Short mmCIF file of C-alpha atoms in Angstrom, two decimals:
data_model
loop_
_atom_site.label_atom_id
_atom_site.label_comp_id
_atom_site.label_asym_id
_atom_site.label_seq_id
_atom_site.Cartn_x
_atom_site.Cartn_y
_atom_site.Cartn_z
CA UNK A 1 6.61 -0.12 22.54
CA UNK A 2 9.81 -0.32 20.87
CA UNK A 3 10.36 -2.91 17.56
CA UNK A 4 13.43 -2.88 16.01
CA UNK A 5 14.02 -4.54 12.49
CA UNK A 6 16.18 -4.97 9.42
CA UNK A 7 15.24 -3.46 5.95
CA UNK A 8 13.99 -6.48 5.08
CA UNK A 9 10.28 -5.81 2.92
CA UNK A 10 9.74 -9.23 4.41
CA UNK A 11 9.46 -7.89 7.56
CA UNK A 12 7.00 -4.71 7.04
CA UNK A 13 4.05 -6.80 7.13
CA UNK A 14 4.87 -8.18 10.87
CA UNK A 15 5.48 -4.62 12.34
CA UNK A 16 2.65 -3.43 10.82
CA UNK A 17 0.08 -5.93 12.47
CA UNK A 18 2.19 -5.54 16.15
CA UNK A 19 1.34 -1.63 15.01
CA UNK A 20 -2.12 -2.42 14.60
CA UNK A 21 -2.44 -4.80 17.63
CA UNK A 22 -0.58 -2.31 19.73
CA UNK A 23 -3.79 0.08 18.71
CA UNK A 24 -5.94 -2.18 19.31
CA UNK A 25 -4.75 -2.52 22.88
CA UNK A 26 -4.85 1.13 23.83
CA UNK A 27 -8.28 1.12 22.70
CA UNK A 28 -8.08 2.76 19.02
CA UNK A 29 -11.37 1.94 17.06
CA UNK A 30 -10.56 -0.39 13.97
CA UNK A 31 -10.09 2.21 11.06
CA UNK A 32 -7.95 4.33 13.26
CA UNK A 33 -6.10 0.51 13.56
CA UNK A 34 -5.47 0.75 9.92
CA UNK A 35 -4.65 3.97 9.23
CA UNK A 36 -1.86 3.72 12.08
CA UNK A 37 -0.34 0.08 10.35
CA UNK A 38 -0.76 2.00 6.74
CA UNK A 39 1.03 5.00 7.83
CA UNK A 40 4.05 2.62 9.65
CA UNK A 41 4.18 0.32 6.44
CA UNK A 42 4.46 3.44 4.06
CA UNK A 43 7.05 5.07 6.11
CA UNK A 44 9.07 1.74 6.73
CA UNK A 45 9.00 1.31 2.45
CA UNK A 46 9.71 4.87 2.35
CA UNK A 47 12.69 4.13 4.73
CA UNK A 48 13.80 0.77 2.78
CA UNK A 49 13.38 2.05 -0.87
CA UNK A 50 14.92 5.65 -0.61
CA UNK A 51 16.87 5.76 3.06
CA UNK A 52 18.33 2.38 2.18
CA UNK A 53 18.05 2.32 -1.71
CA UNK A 54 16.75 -1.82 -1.04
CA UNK A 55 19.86 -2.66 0.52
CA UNK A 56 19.12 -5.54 3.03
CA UNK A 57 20.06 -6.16 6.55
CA UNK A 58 20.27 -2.11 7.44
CA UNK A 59 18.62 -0.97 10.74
CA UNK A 60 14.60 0.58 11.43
CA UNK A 61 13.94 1.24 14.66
CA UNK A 62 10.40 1.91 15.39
CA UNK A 63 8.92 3.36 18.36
CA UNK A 64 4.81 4.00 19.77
CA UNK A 65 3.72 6.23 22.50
CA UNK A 66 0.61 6.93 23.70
CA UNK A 67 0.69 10.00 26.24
CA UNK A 68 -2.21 12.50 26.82
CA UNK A 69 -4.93 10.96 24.43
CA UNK A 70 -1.98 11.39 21.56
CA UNK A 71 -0.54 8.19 19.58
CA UNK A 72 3.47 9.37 18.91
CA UNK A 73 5.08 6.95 16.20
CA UNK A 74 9.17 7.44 15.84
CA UNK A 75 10.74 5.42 13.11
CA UNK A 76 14.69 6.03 13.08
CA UNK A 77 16.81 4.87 9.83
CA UNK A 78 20.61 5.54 9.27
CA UNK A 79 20.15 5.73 5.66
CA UNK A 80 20.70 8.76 3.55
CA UNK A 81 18.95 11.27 5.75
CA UNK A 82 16.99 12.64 2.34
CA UNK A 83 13.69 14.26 3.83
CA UNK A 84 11.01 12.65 1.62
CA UNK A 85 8.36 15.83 2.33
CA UNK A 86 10.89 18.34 0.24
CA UNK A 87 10.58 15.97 -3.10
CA UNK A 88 7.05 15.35 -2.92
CA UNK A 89 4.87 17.88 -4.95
CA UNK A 90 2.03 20.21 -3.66
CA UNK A 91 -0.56 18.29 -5.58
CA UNK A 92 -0.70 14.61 -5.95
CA UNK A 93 -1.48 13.37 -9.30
CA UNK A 94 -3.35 9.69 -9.02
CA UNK A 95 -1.68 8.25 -12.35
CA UNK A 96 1.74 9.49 -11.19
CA UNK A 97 3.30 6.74 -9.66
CA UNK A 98 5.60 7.64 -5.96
CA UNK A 99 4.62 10.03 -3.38
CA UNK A 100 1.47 7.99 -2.51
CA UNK A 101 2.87 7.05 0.84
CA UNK A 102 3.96 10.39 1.88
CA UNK A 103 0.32 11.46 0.72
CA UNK A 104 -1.68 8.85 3.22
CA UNK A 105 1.04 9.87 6.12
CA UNK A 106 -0.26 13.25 5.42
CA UNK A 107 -3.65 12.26 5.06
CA UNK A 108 -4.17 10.44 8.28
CA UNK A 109 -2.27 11.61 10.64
CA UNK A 110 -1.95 15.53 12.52
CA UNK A 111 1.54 15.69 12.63
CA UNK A 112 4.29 14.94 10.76
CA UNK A 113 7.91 15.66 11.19
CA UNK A 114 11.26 14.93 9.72
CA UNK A 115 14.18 15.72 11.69
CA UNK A 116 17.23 15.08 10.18
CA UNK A 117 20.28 13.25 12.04
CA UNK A 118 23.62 13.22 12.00
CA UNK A 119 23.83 9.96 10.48
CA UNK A 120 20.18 9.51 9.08
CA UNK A 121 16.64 10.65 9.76
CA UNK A 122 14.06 10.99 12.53
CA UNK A 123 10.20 10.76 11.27
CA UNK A 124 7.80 11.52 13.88
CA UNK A 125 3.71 11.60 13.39
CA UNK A 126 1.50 12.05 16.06
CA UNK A 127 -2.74 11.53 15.81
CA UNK A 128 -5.37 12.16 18.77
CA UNK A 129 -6.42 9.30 19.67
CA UNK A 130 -9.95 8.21 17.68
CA UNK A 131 -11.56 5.76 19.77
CA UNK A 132 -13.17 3.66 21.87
CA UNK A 133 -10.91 4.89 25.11
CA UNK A 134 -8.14 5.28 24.59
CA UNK A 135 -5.73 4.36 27.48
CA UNK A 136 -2.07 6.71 28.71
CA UNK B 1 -13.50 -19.01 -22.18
CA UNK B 2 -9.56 -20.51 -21.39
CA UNK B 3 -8.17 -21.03 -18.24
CA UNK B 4 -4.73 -19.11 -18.06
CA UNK B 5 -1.66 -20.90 -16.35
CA UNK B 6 0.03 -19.11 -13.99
CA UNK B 7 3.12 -19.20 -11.92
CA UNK B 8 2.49 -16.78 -9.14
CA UNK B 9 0.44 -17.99 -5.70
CA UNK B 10 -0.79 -14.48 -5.76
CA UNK B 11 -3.04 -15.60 -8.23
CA UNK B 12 -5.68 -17.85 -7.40
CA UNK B 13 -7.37 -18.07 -10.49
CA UNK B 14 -7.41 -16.45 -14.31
CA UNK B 15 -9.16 -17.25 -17.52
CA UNK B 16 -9.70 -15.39 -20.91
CA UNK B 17 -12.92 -14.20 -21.95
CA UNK B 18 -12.45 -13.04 -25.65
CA UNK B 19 -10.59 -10.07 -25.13
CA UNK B 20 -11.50 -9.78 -21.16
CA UNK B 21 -9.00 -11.46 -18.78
CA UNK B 22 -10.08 -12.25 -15.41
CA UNK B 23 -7.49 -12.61 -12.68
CA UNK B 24 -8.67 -13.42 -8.91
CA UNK B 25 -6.11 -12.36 -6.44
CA UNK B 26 -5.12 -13.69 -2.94
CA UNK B 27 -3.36 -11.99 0.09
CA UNK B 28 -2.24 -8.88 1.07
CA UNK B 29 -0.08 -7.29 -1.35
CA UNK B 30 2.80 -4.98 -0.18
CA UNK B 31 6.66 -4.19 -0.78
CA UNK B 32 7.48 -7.71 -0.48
CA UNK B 33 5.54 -9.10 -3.37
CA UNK B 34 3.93 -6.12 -5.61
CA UNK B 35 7.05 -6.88 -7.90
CA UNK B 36 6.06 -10.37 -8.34
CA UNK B 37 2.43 -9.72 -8.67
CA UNK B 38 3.42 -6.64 -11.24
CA UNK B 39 5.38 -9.30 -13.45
CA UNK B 40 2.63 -11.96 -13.35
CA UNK B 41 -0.27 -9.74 -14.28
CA UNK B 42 2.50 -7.91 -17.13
CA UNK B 43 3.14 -11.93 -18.43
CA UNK B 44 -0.96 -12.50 -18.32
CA UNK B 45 -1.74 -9.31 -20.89
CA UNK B 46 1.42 -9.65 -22.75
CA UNK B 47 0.59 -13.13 -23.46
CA UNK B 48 -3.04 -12.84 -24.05
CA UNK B 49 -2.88 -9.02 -25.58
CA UNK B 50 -6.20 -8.53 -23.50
CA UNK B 51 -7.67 -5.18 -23.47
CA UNK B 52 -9.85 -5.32 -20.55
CA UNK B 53 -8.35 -6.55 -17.04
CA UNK B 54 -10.77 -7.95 -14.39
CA UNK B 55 -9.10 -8.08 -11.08
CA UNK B 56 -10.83 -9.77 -8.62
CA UNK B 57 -9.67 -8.46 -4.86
CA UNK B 58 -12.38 -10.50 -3.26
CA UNK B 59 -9.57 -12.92 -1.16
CA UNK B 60 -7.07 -9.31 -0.88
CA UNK B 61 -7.70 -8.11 2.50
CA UNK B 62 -4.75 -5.33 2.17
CA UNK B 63 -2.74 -3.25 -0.42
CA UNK B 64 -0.50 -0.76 0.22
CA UNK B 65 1.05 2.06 -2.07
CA UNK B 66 3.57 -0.62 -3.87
CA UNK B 67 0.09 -1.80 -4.84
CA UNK B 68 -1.62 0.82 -6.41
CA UNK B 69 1.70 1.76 -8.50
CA UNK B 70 1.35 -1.71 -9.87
CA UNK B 71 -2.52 -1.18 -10.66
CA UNK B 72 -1.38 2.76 -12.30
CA UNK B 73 0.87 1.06 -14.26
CA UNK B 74 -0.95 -1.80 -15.69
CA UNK B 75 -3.82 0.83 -16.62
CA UNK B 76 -1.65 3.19 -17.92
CA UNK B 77 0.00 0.17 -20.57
CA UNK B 78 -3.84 -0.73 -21.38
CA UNK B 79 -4.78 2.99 -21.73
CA UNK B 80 -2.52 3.19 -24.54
CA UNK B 81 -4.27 0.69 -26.21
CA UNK B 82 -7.60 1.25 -25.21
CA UNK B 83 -8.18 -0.77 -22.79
CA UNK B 84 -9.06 -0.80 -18.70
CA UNK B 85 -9.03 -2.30 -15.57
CA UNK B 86 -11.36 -3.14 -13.28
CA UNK B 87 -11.71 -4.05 -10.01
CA UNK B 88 -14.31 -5.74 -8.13
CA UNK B 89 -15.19 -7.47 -4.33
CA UNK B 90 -13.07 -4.62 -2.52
CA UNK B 91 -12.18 -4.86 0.81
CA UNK B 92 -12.46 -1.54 2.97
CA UNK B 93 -9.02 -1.39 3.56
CA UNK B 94 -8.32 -1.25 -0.25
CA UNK B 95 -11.16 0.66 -0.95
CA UNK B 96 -10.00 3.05 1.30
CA UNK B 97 -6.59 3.22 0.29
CA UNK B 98 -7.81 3.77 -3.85
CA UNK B 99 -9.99 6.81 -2.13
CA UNK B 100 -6.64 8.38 -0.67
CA UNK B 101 -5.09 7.90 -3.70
CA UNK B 102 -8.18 9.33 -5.47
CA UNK B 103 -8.13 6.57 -7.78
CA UNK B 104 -11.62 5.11 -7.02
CA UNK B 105 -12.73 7.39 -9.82
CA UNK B 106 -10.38 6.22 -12.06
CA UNK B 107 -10.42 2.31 -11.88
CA UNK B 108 -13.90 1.49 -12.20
CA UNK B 109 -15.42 -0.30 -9.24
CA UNK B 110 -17.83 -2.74 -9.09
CA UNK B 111 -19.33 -5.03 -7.01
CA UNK B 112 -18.44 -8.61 -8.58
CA UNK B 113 -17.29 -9.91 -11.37
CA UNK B 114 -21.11 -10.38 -12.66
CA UNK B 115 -21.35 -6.41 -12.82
CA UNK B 116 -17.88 -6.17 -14.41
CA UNK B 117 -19.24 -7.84 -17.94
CA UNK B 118 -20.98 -4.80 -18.74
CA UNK B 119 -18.57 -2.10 -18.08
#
């Protein structure tokens, strides 16, 4: 599945329950359905508030694969290609406000990467599939 | 107790209770509107200089991180004067999300607004 949007925060909340529906549909039990929409709606506000610095109408391309019992999520920005893992501390502090996203995409899922691009970034996180058969 | 007038649909409901506020939230609460809820809930304790912040999540079926830097804030500004929030009627998905953050042990938690008079 392939959505592509503007970085509009407007517009989180709608990829985030195709995410979740998308889940659904390749069998994904119903927390693993949430932590997959989390982890898409904390990288797309990662992408919008740093990548973009808020600036509207600038592209998010988001991707979802589902090959060998493994959920692959892409989401491609052109923004300013700043790879959010290198700023975020070894240990999160609770009342220390930032970082919490990076923390839950770190939390629930395997895998993530951030490969940088010529003219932005590349995040990729992969999870097994936790379910109730999952299908590809 | 004094109904509070507010300007935000986030907010279904709020009332004083000496120096207790009371504030029952609605919706899921992301980067689109966490700024607007941040500035409502800063208005309500500015304007009532309440010390202890009851926020009810009962009709708040999702947060994200935007969210929770509201909540750390808020509780931070009534740290300083002594004060705290807390939360009651979570939903999973917030529940869960306060456990990743590791803030579940920092709010305190409770099951309804009831069991939030005595903490």
């Amino acid at each position: 599945m392939k959505l592509r949007i503007d970085s509009d925060p407007a517009k989180v909340a709608s990829v985030r329950h195709e995410v979740e529906a998308y889940c659904q549909r390749i069998g994904l039990d119903d927390k693993a359905c949430c932590n997959m929409g989390l982890c898409v709606n904390e990288a797309l506000a990662n992408v919008i508030c740093h990548a973009y610095h808020g600036e509207a109408g600038r592209p998010i391309e988001v991707g979802l694969d589902v090959k060998d019992g493994r959920l692959t999520i892409t989401i491609r920005d052109w923004g300013s290609g700043e790879n959010p893992i290198a700023k975020l501390n070894h240990k999160h502090d609770p009342m220390t406000p930032g970082g919490l996203g990076m923390v839950c995409l770190r939390q629930l899922m395997d895998e993530v990467v951030f490969t940088p691009q010529p003219d932005g970034m590349l995040l990729t996180m992969s999870s097994r599939c936790r379910h109730n058969g999952c299908s590809g | 107790m004094v109904d509070l007038k507010t300007a935000s649909d986030l907010v279904s409901s709020a009332r004083q209770e000496g120096q207790t506020v009371v504030v029952a939230i609605r919706g899921d609460i992301d980067l689109h509107n966490s700024t607007e809820l941040r500035t409502e809930l800063l208005d309500i304790l500015i304007k009532t200089s309440a010390r202890k912040l009851v926020l009810n999540l009962e009709q708040v079926p999702y947060i994200d991180s935007s969210a929770v830097a509201v909540l750390v804030e808020l509780l931070q500004r009534l740290r300083k004067s002594g004060g705290k929030i807390v939360l009651t009627n979570l939903q999973p998905r917030v529940r869960g999300l306060l456990e990743i953050a590791r803030l579940d042990t920092i709010f305190v938690l409770v099951a309804n607004e009831a069991e939030a008079q005595g903490k």
